[in-house]
Amino acid sequence: MSYTKRFDGRQFEELRKMEAKVGVVPSAQGSAMFKIGNTVAIAAIRGPREVRPRFMQDPTQGLLRCHYNMMPFSGHGDRVRPGGGRRSKEISMIMEKALRPVINLSDFPNAMIEVHVELPQTDAGTRCAGITAAAIALAHAGYEMKDLVASVALGKVGNQIVADVNYDEEAYEGEGGSTDIPLAIVPSTGEVTLLQLDGEVTQEELKKIIELGTKVAGDIFKVQQQALKESFKETA
Amino acid sequence: MEKVSVKNRDVVVPGEILATGMGFVPGNGTYREGDNVRAARLGLMGVEGKVIKLTPLAGPYVHQVNDRIIARVKDILMTGWRLDTNSAYSAVLGLAEATSDFIPRGADLKQYFDIDDWVICKITKVTSQKLIDVSMKGPGLRKLIGGRVIKVNPAKVPRIIGKEGSMISLIKEGTGADIQVGQNGLVWIKADPEKDPKVEGAIRMIEEKAHLPGLTEKVKESFK
C-alpha cells in the first residue's frame, strides 16, 4: 500500500500551522521564535564580538557562528543527551552555510556574530525551523541582509512527494520508505542555500521537490515578514 | 512602470520590494536588484524625490569618526590606555590625546585613568580593520565619576538625544540628573537615588517607542 493520505490529515502540499514572534529573548540583540506544527525553534543573536580562538579570525569580514541545540526534553523518545554531538555539530555548520549568503558582515572584520538556536519541542524539520527562526532573529538584530531565508523539509513518503514532513512521516517504513529533503530558499532570488537528502529520489522527483519547496517557502517568508512588522505595531 | 510599493514611514524588512523602476535611486539601507529597489535591513521607509532610503530600527554600533562614545578603561599600555567600547573592537587613547597636563617620562598612568574608569571621548580615527583612536580633547569630554552606565540600542541613540539635544535636556530638566549619551549605545546617568529609576524609565520608553509619533509628550508626562 502506498501513502495516499497523510497521517495528520494535511494536503500533500500543505504546511503545518506556523507561528512566529520576535523579541522573545530580551537580553539578546535580536531574537525570534518560529513554530511549525509541534516543532518550536528559538533563535537569539549575540555580538559582534572578538573571535576566539584567535586563529579563526578573518581580517576581511565578520564570521557567522551558529549553535544548534535540542533541549533534553524536546524529542520523541528518550531524553536528548545535553551537550554537542556529531549531529548538532553538522547542523550548526549547515545553518551557517544556509544563512551566510544573505548577510553582509564586511563591517565587522575580525569579529563574529553568534546565532544560538534552541529547540524546546521537536517534531522533525528542526534544522529548517532553526534556519527560519535565525533569519528572523538576524533581521531583528538589525544586520544588513539582502533577504531573509525561508527553510522547510520536503520529502517523499512512499511514492508521494510531500511538503513539511513531520516525525511520523520521517519514520515511515511502508513500501517506498521515507526520504527527507531539507531545503532553504532565498525568496527574492529563488537561490537554494541548503539542500540535503536522506533517502532515495530520482532526478525528476528531486526537481519537482525543489520546485514545490520554492513555492511553499513563499508562505514561510510571509510569516517571517509579518512577525517582524508586527513587533513595531503594537502600543500606539 | 514605475511605482513606490511601500508607504512612507512604514516598517520594512530585508528583501522587501520598496520601489519598482530604473528611475529610483537606492539610498542608505537599500539595494537594487534588476528593476526593483529592495530593503537591505529592518527599518523605516523613506522617500525623498527619487531616492529611496531607510532609517534603521536596530543594528550593532559601527564606529565613525567624530562620534562621542562612552568607554571603559580595560588596560593600561606603555603609552596610553585601551578602552572597551561596548563592541567587538577596543579603542586606544594615546598619551598626547588624554590630557593637556604634562605627563613626565615614566609616570604611573593610573593617576590619570585607572582600570574600570569610565570616560566620554571622541573617535579621531578608524581604520578599515577597525583599529580605533580616541581623544579626550574637546568640549565636554571627561572622565565620568560616580553614576552608573546602562546599555541601550545604538540605533535609538539619535532619538534619545533628540533634535539638537531636545529630548535629553527634557529628561535633565525633569529630573535634575546628569546624563551623557554615547553613540555606541551606552548612557551614563548620575542622579538622586529617587530620581534615578525615572531617568532610566524615560530612556527605556524612548528606546521602545522611538518609531512612534508624540514621544516628547509621553516623556514629559512620565515626570509628572
Short mmCIF file of C-alpha atoms in Angstrom, two decimals:
data_model
loop_
_atom_site.label_atom_id
_atom_site.label_comp_id
_atom_site.label_asym_id
_atom_site.label_seq_id
_atom_site.Cartn_x
_atom_site.Cartn_y
_atom_site.Cartn_z
CA MET A 1 0.00 0.00 0.00
CA SER A 2 1.34 3.38 -0.84
CA TYR A 3 0.98 6.59 1.10
CA THR A 4 -2.36 8.04 -0.05
CA LYS A 5 -3.44 10.03 2.97
CA ARG A 6 -1.21 11.95 5.35
CA PHE A 7 -1.03 10.86 8.97
CA ASP A 8 -2.19 14.22 10.25
CA GLY A 9 -4.80 14.74 7.52
CA ARG A 10 -2.99 17.55 5.72
CA GLN A 11 -2.95 18.09 1.95
CA PHE A 12 0.24 16.81 0.36
CA GLU A 13 1.49 20.31 -0.34
CA GLU A 14 0.19 21.84 2.85
CA LEU A 15 2.50 23.09 5.59
CA ARG A 16 1.79 22.66 9.26
CA LYS A 17 0.40 25.65 11.13
CA MET A 18 3.05 28.31 11.51
CA GLU A 19 3.59 31.00 14.10
CA ALA A 20 6.43 33.46 14.55
CA LYS A 21 7.31 36.09 17.12
CA VAL A 22 10.30 38.37 17.56
CA GLY A 23 11.91 39.70 20.73
CA VAL A 24 11.34 36.53 22.74
CA VAL A 25 14.80 36.78 24.37
CA PRO A 26 15.01 40.32 25.77
CA SER A 27 18.69 40.10 26.71
CA ALA A 28 19.75 39.19 23.17
CA GLN A 29 20.48 41.72 20.48
CA GLY A 30 17.83 40.13 18.30
CA SER A 31 15.69 37.07 18.79
CA ALA A 32 12.82 35.15 17.29
CA MET A 33 10.60 32.15 17.87
CA PHE A 34 9.36 30.12 14.93
CA LYS A 35 6.83 27.36 15.35
CA ILE A 36 5.74 24.95 12.66
CA GLY A 37 3.35 22.27 13.87
CA ASN A 38 4.90 20.85 17.02
CA THR A 39 8.43 21.95 16.19
CA VAL A 40 9.49 25.08 18.03
CA ALA A 41 12.77 26.91 17.44
CA ILE A 42 14.06 29.88 19.41
CA ALA A 43 16.95 31.86 17.92
CA ALA A 44 18.96 34.53 19.73
CA ILE A 45 21.74 36.72 18.34
CA ARG A 46 24.82 37.86 20.23
CA GLY A 47 27.63 40.01 19.02
CA PRO A 48 29.50 41.24 17.13
CA ARG A 49 32.37 40.34 19.40
CA GLU A 50 36.00 39.36 19.25
CA VAL A 51 36.68 35.96 17.70
CA ARG A 52 38.05 33.30 20.00
CA PRO A 53 40.08 31.18 19.31
CA ARG A 54 42.11 33.88 17.68
CA PHE A 55 43.39 31.82 14.71
CA MET A 56 39.84 31.70 13.38
CA GLN A 57 39.68 35.46 12.90
CA ASP A 58 39.06 36.68 9.38
CA PRO A 59 40.53 40.15 8.75
CA THR A 60 38.41 40.68 5.63
CA GLN A 61 34.93 40.11 7.04
CA GLY A 62 32.94 39.03 10.06
CA LEU A 63 32.26 35.42 10.95
CA LEU A 64 28.83 33.89 11.42
CA ARG A 65 28.70 31.18 14.05
CA CYS A 66 25.64 29.05 14.72
CA HIS A 67 24.93 26.85 17.70
CA TYR A 68 22.15 24.31 17.32
CA ASN A 69 20.82 22.63 20.44
CA MET A 70 17.92 20.30 21.09
CA MET A 71 16.76 20.57 24.68
CA PRO A 72 16.85 17.34 26.75
CA PHE A 73 13.07 17.04 26.97
CA SER A 74 12.36 18.03 23.36
CA GLY A 75 12.45 14.76 21.48
CA HIS A 76 10.09 11.89 20.84
CA GLY A 77 11.68 9.03 22.72
CA ASP A 78 14.49 9.10 25.21
CA ARG A 79 15.77 12.33 26.58
CA VAL A 80 18.20 14.07 24.25
CA ARG A 81 21.60 13.99 25.92
CA PRO A 82 22.74 17.54 26.58
CA GLY A 83 25.90 18.95 25.06
CA GLY A 84 27.06 18.93 21.48
CA GLY A 85 27.31 15.82 19.38
CA ARG A 86 28.15 14.92 15.82
CA ARG A 87 24.62 15.69 14.73
CA SER A 88 24.38 19.14 16.30
CA LYS A 89 27.84 20.00 15.02
CA GLU A 90 26.82 19.19 11.46
CA ILE A 91 23.56 21.08 11.72
CA SER A 92 25.32 24.12 13.19
CA MET A 93 27.61 24.12 10.18
CA ILE A 94 24.88 23.76 7.56
CA MET A 95 22.92 26.54 9.28
CA GLU A 96 25.91 28.84 8.95
CA LYS A 97 26.17 27.98 5.28
CA ALA A 98 22.45 28.49 4.71
CA LEU A 99 22.44 31.96 6.28
CA ARG A 100 25.83 33.32 5.23
CA PRO A 101 24.93 34.18 1.59
CA VAL A 102 22.29 36.75 2.59
CA ILE A 103 24.12 38.61 5.33
CA ASN A 104 26.78 41.26 4.80
CA LEU A 105 29.44 41.26 7.50
CA SER A 106 32.10 43.36 5.78
CA ASP A 107 31.68 45.99 8.51
CA PHE A 108 32.92 43.56 11.16
CA PRO A 109 36.44 42.34 10.31
CA ASN A 110 37.99 40.02 12.91
CA ALA A 111 34.66 39.82 14.74
CA MET A 112 31.93 37.22 14.91
CA ILE A 113 28.18 37.13 15.22
CA GLU A 114 26.76 34.24 17.19
CA VAL A 115 23.40 32.66 16.48
CA HIS A 116 22.06 30.41 19.22
CA VAL A 117 19.21 28.14 18.21
CA GLU A 118 17.41 26.22 20.93
CA LEU A 119 14.66 23.68 20.30
CA PRO A 120 12.35 23.20 23.26
CA GLN A 121 9.96 20.93 21.35
CA THR A 122 10.64 18.93 18.20
CA ASP A 123 8.63 17.04 15.61
CA ALA A 124 11.02 16.78 12.61
CA GLY A 125 12.20 19.69 10.47
CA THR A 126 14.26 21.17 13.28
CA ARG A 127 17.16 22.42 11.18
CA CYS A 128 14.68 24.13 8.87
CA ALA A 129 12.75 25.72 11.72
CA GLY A 130 16.12 26.77 13.17
CA ILE A 131 17.23 28.47 9.96
CA THR A 132 13.86 30.19 9.56
CA ALA A 133 13.97 31.47 13.14
CA ALA A 134 17.62 32.51 12.84
CA ALA A 135 16.88 34.55 9.70
CA ILE A 136 14.14 36.46 11.53
CA ALA A 137 16.39 36.99 14.54
CA LEU A 138 19.27 38.31 12.40
CA ALA A 139 16.92 40.80 10.74
CA HIS A 140 15.53 41.76 14.15
CA ALA A 141 19.08 42.39 15.39
CA GLY A 142 19.46 44.86 12.53
CA TYR A 143 22.15 43.25 10.41
CA GLU A 144 22.46 44.15 6.76
CA MET A 145 20.83 41.36 4.78
CA LYS A 146 19.78 41.21 1.17
CA ASP A 147 16.88 38.96 2.09
CA LEU A 148 15.55 36.55 4.69
CA VAL A 149 15.96 32.79 4.34
CA ALA A 150 12.91 30.52 4.46
CA SER A 151 13.50 26.86 5.09
CA VAL A 152 11.32 23.75 5.05
CA ALA A 153 11.84 19.98 4.95
CA LEU A 154 10.22 18.28 2.00
CA GLY A 155 10.20 14.61 1.32
CA LYS A 156 8.94 11.56 -0.42
CA VAL A 157 6.84 9.30 1.74
CA GLY A 158 6.04 6.06 -0.04
CA ASN A 159 5.83 7.34 -3.59
CA GLN A 160 4.21 10.60 -2.67
CA ILE A 161 6.00 13.94 -2.65
CA VAL A 162 5.00 15.92 0.43
CA ALA A 163 5.84 19.29 1.94
CA ASP A 164 6.92 19.76 5.55
CA VAL A 165 7.35 16.19 6.78
CA ASN A 166 6.62 15.51 10.43
CA TYR A 167 8.19 12.86 12.64
CA ASP A 168 5.68 10.12 11.80
CA GLU A 169 6.29 10.59 8.09
CA GLU A 170 10.02 10.74 8.52
CA ALA A 171 9.83 7.37 10.28
CA TYR A 172 7.50 5.82 7.65
CA GLU A 173 8.57 2.27 6.91
CA GLY A 174 5.93 1.20 4.39
CA GLU A 175 6.63 0.48 0.76
CA GLY A 176 8.98 3.06 -0.75
CA GLY A 177 10.22 4.17 2.66
CA SER A 178 10.75 7.79 3.52
CA THR A 179 13.07 10.39 2.02
CA ASP A 180 13.80 13.60 3.87
CA ILE A 181 15.00 16.68 1.97
CA PRO A 182 15.61 19.87 3.94
CA LEU A 183 15.69 22.95 1.74
CA ALA A 184 16.49 26.59 2.42
CA ILE A 185 15.45 29.22 -0.10
CA VAL A 186 16.22 32.91 -0.54
CA PRO A 187 12.72 34.08 -1.51
CA SER A 188 13.63 37.06 -3.71
CA THR A 189 16.00 35.17 -5.99
CA GLY A 190 14.95 31.55 -5.50
CA GLU A 191 18.55 30.66 -4.59
CA VAL A 192 18.89 27.38 -2.70
CA THR A 193 21.24 27.78 0.26
CA LEU A 194 20.61 24.37 1.83
CA LEU A 195 19.84 21.07 0.16
CA GLN A 196 20.35 17.80 1.96
CA LEU A 197 18.98 14.40 1.11
CA ASP A 198 18.45 11.36 3.27
CA GLY A 199 16.90 8.52 1.25
CA GLU A 200 16.31 7.87 -2.40
CA VAL A 201 14.76 10.01 -5.15
CA THR A 202 15.01 10.15 -8.92
CA GLN A 203 16.27 13.22 -10.74
CA GLU A 204 12.77 14.19 -11.87
CA GLU A 205 11.37 13.82 -8.37
CA LEU A 206 14.12 16.00 -6.92
CA LYS A 207 13.37 18.69 -9.47
CA LYS A 208 9.70 18.58 -8.53
CA ILE A 209 10.58 18.73 -4.85
CA ILE A 210 12.77 21.80 -5.28
CA GLU A 211 10.02 23.46 -7.29
CA LEU A 212 7.48 22.70 -4.57
CA GLY A 213 9.93 23.88 -1.92
CA THR A 214 10.37 27.22 -3.65
CA LYS A 215 6.61 27.61 -3.81
CA VAL A 216 5.91 26.86 -0.14
CA ALA A 217 8.92 28.91 1.01
CA GLY A 218 6.88 31.93 -0.07
CA ASP A 219 4.31 31.14 2.63
CA ILE A 220 7.01 30.85 5.27
CA PHE A 221 8.51 34.14 4.11
CA LYS A 222 5.15 35.85 4.65
CA VAL A 223 5.03 34.58 8.24
CA GLN A 224 8.58 35.83 8.82
CA GLN A 225 7.79 39.28 7.41
CA GLN A 226 4.60 39.51 9.41
CA ALA A 227 6.36 38.70 12.67
CA LEU A 228 8.98 41.41 12.13
CA LYS A 229 6.42 44.05 11.22
CA GLU A 230 4.00 43.24 14.00
CA SER A 231 6.60 43.80 16.69
CA PHE A 232 6.61 47.51 15.83
CA LYS A 233 2.87 47.96 15.51
CA GLU A 234 1.54 47.35 19.00
CA THR A 235 1.08 50.01 21.68
CA ALA A 236 0.46 53.20 19.72
CA MET B 1 6.07 51.02 -14.99
CA GLU B 2 7.48 52.98 -12.09
CA LYS B 3 5.97 52.91 -8.66
CA VAL B 4 6.74 53.03 -4.95
CA SER B 5 5.24 49.96 -3.29
CA VAL B 6 5.54 50.95 0.38
CA LYS B 7 4.11 53.93 2.23
CA ASN B 8 6.47 56.46 3.80
CA ARG B 9 7.43 55.64 7.45
CA ASP B 10 6.21 52.04 7.15
CA VAL B 11 8.27 49.26 8.72
CA VAL B 12 10.10 47.26 6.07
CA VAL B 13 12.07 44.00 6.36
CA PRO B 14 15.11 42.73 4.45
CA GLY B 15 14.31 41.66 0.90
CA GLU B 16 11.06 43.58 0.68
CA ILE B 17 10.44 45.39 -2.62
CA LEU B 18 10.31 49.13 -1.90
CA ALA B 19 10.01 50.53 -5.42
CA THR B 20 9.97 49.32 -8.98
CA GLY B 21 11.59 51.11 -11.90
CA MET B 22 15.01 52.26 -13.02
CA GLY B 23 14.09 55.88 -12.20
CA PHE B 24 14.59 55.31 -8.47
CA VAL B 25 17.94 55.57 -6.74
CA PRO B 26 18.74 53.12 -3.93
CA GLY B 27 19.94 55.10 -0.89
CA ASN B 28 21.05 54.09 2.60
CA GLY B 29 19.97 50.61 3.67
CA THR B 30 18.60 49.61 0.27
CA TYR B 31 19.93 47.90 -2.83
CA ARG B 32 18.95 47.43 -6.45
CA GLU B 33 18.24 44.07 -7.92
CA GLY B 34 17.14 44.16 -11.54
CA ASP B 35 14.22 46.52 -11.77
CA ASN B 36 13.46 46.57 -8.06
CA VAL B 37 14.82 48.55 -5.14
CA ARG B 38 14.78 46.29 -2.08
CA ALA B 39 15.34 46.80 1.64
CA ALA B 40 18.70 45.60 2.98
CA ARG B 41 17.77 45.73 6.66
CA LEU B 42 14.97 46.24 9.14
CA GLY B 43 13.94 49.88 9.09
CA LEU B 44 11.51 52.66 8.34
CA MET B 45 10.84 53.52 4.70
CA GLY B 46 11.72 56.98 3.45
CA VAL B 47 11.20 58.54 0.03
CA GLU B 48 12.99 61.73 -0.94
CA GLY B 49 12.14 62.57 -4.51
CA LYS B 50 13.65 59.72 -6.49
CA VAL B 51 15.87 58.47 -3.67
CA ILE B 52 14.62 55.50 -1.66
CA LYS B 53 16.23 55.23 1.76
CA LEU B 54 15.77 53.52 5.03
CA THR B 55 16.11 54.53 8.68
CA PRO B 56 17.42 51.51 10.60
CA LEU B 57 15.32 50.36 13.57
CA ALA B 58 18.05 48.22 15.06
CA GLY B 59 21.62 47.26 14.46
CA PRO B 60 25.02 46.94 16.01
CA TYR B 61 27.14 50.06 16.51
CA VAL B 62 29.60 50.81 13.70
CA HIS B 63 32.37 53.20 14.75
CA GLN B 64 32.57 56.51 12.95
CA VAL B 65 35.00 59.40 13.23
CA ASN B 66 33.74 62.27 15.43
CA ASP B 67 31.28 60.07 17.32
CA ARG B 68 31.20 60.73 21.05
CA ILE B 69 31.30 57.40 22.82
CA ILE B 70 31.32 56.20 26.41
CA ALA B 71 34.07 53.69 27.12
CA ARG B 72 35.65 51.83 29.99
CA VAL B 73 39.39 51.64 30.58
CA LYS B 74 40.27 47.96 30.31
CA ASP B 75 44.04 48.04 30.14
CA ILE B 76 46.94 50.41 30.60
CA LEU B 77 49.51 50.40 27.82
CA MET B 78 53.07 51.73 27.59
CA THR B 79 51.89 54.98 26.02
CA GLY B 80 48.20 55.17 26.65
CA TRP B 81 45.08 53.29 27.58
CA ARG B 82 42.98 50.58 25.95
CA LEU B 83 39.27 51.24 26.16
CA ASP B 84 36.35 48.84 25.95
CA THR B 85 33.80 50.44 23.59
CA ASN B 86 30.83 48.09 24.08
CA SER B 87 31.57 46.41 20.74
CA ALA B 88 33.89 43.87 19.16
CA TYR B 89 36.67 46.43 18.88
CA SER B 90 38.68 48.23 21.52
CA ALA B 91 39.94 51.80 21.19
CA VAL B 92 43.29 53.30 22.09
CA LEU B 93 43.61 56.57 23.96
CA GLY B 94 47.11 57.91 23.40
CA LEU B 95 49.06 59.96 25.96
CA ALA B 96 49.01 63.12 23.86
CA GLU B 97 45.25 62.90 23.40
CA ALA B 98 44.44 62.11 27.02
CA THR B 99 45.15 65.33 28.84
CA SER B 100 46.62 68.75 28.34
CA ASP B 101 48.72 68.29 31.50
CA PHE B 102 52.39 67.46 31.13
CA ILE B 103 52.97 63.76 31.81
CA PRO B 104 56.57 63.19 32.89
CA ARG B 105 58.52 60.28 31.45
CA GLY B 106 57.94 57.10 33.40
CA ALA B 107 54.88 58.43 35.23
CA ASP B 108 52.33 55.95 36.53
CA LEU B 109 49.43 56.27 34.10
CA LYS B 110 47.00 55.10 36.79
CA GLN B 111 46.95 58.62 38.20
CA TYR B 112 45.19 59.83 35.10
CA PHE B 113 42.92 56.94 34.16
CA ASP B 114 42.76 53.72 36.14
CA ILE B 115 41.31 50.41 35.02
CA ASP B 116 37.48 50.39 35.16
CA ASP B 117 37.23 54.17 34.96
CA TRP B 118 34.54 55.39 32.59
CA VAL B 119 35.24 58.17 30.12
CA ILE B 120 33.37 60.02 27.44
CA CYS B 121 35.66 60.52 24.45
CA LYS B 122 35.62 61.30 20.75
CA ILE B 123 36.70 58.98 17.94
CA THR B 124 39.52 60.57 15.92
CA LYS B 125 40.43 57.72 13.60
CA VAL B 126 39.01 54.39 12.41
CA THR B 127 40.92 52.13 10.03
CA SER B 128 39.43 49.57 7.66
CA GLN B 129 40.41 46.88 10.17
CA LYS B 130 38.59 48.78 12.92
CA LEU B 131 41.62 49.96 14.84
CA ILE B 132 40.27 52.95 16.71
CA ASP B 133 41.93 56.05 18.13
CA VAL B 134 40.08 58.31 20.54
CA SER B 135 40.75 61.68 22.10
CA MET B 136 39.73 63.39 25.33
CA LYS B 137 40.35 66.83 23.91
CA GLY B 138 37.13 68.66 23.19
CA PRO B 139 34.20 70.31 24.94
CA GLY B 140 32.50 68.04 27.45
CA LEU B 141 34.94 65.14 27.09
CA ARG B 142 35.96 63.93 30.50
CA LYS B 143 36.27 61.15 33.00
CA LEU B 144 32.84 60.07 34.29
CA ILE B 145 32.98 59.96 38.07
CA GLY B 146 30.22 58.24 40.02
CA GLY B 147 26.85 57.48 38.48
CA ARG B 148 26.13 54.35 36.52
CA VAL B 149 26.11 53.18 32.92
CA ILE B 150 23.21 51.48 31.12
CA LYS B 151 23.12 49.84 27.70
CA VAL B 152 20.64 50.92 25.04
CA ASN B 153 20.05 50.02 21.42
CA PRO B 154 22.65 52.06 19.45
CA ALA B 155 20.14 52.62 16.62
CA LYS B 156 17.90 54.52 19.06
CA VAL B 157 20.59 56.91 20.33
CA PRO B 158 19.57 59.75 17.95
CA ARG B 159 16.03 59.61 19.37
CA ILE B 160 17.28 59.62 22.96
CA ILE B 161 19.34 62.73 22.24
CA GLY B 162 16.59 64.36 20.18
CA LYS B 163 16.85 67.26 17.75
CA GLU B 164 19.79 69.35 18.95
CA GLY B 165 19.63 67.59 22.29
CA SER B 166 15.99 68.48 22.96
CA MET B 167 14.97 65.10 24.36
CA ILE B 168 17.95 64.68 26.63
CA SER B 169 17.62 68.19 28.04
CA LEU B 170 13.96 67.44 28.69
CA ILE B 171 14.98 64.50 30.86
CA LYS B 172 17.70 66.56 32.55
CA GLU B 173 15.23 69.32 33.38
CA GLY B 174 12.57 66.87 34.55
CA THR B 175 14.86 65.03 36.96
CA GLY B 176 17.89 67.23 37.59
CA ALA B 177 20.08 64.33 36.53
CA ASP B 178 23.47 64.50 34.84
CA ILE B 179 23.31 62.36 31.70
CA GLN B 180 25.82 61.57 28.98
CA VAL B 181 24.82 59.59 25.90
CA GLY B 182 27.43 57.74 23.85
CA GLN B 183 26.81 56.91 20.21
CA ASN B 184 27.93 53.37 20.99
CA GLY B 185 24.79 52.67 22.98
CA LEU B 186 25.98 53.41 26.49
CA VAL B 187 24.27 56.02 28.66
CA TRP B 188 25.83 57.37 31.83
CA ILE B 189 23.38 58.56 34.48
CA LYS B 190 24.15 60.40 37.69
CA ALA B 191 21.00 61.28 39.57
CA ASP B 192 19.46 61.36 43.03
CA PRO B 193 18.58 57.82 44.11
CA GLU B 194 14.87 58.57 43.99
CA LYS B 195 15.06 60.17 40.53
CA ASP B 196 17.34 57.53 39.01
CA PRO B 197 14.59 55.00 38.14
CA LYS B 198 12.62 57.76 36.41
CA VAL B 199 15.60 58.61 34.22
CA GLU B 200 16.12 55.02 33.19
CA GLY B 201 12.35 54.59 32.72
CA ALA B 202 12.23 57.56 30.36
CA ILE B 203 15.20 56.28 28.36
CA ARG B 204 13.72 52.79 28.10
CA MET B 205 10.44 54.26 26.91
CA ILE B 206 12.14 56.28 24.19
CA GLU B 207 14.03 53.15 23.14
CA GLU B 208 10.84 51.15 22.90
CA LYS B 209 8.67 53.76 21.20
CA ALA B 210 11.29 55.54 19.08
CA HIS B 211 9.39 54.86 15.84
CA LEU B 212 6.05 56.20 17.11
CA PRO B 213 4.91 59.84 16.99
CA GLY B 214 4.18 62.01 20.05
CA LEU B 215 7.18 60.79 22.00
CA THR B 216 8.10 64.13 23.57
CA GLU B 217 4.67 64.45 25.22
CA LYS B 218 4.91 60.95 26.64
CA VAL B 219 8.33 61.65 28.13
CA LYS B 220 7.03 64.92 29.65
CA GLU B 221 4.09 63.06 31.17
CA SER B 222 6.31 60.42 32.74
CA PHE B 223 7.85 63.05 35.03
CA LYS B 224 4.51 64.18 36.44
#
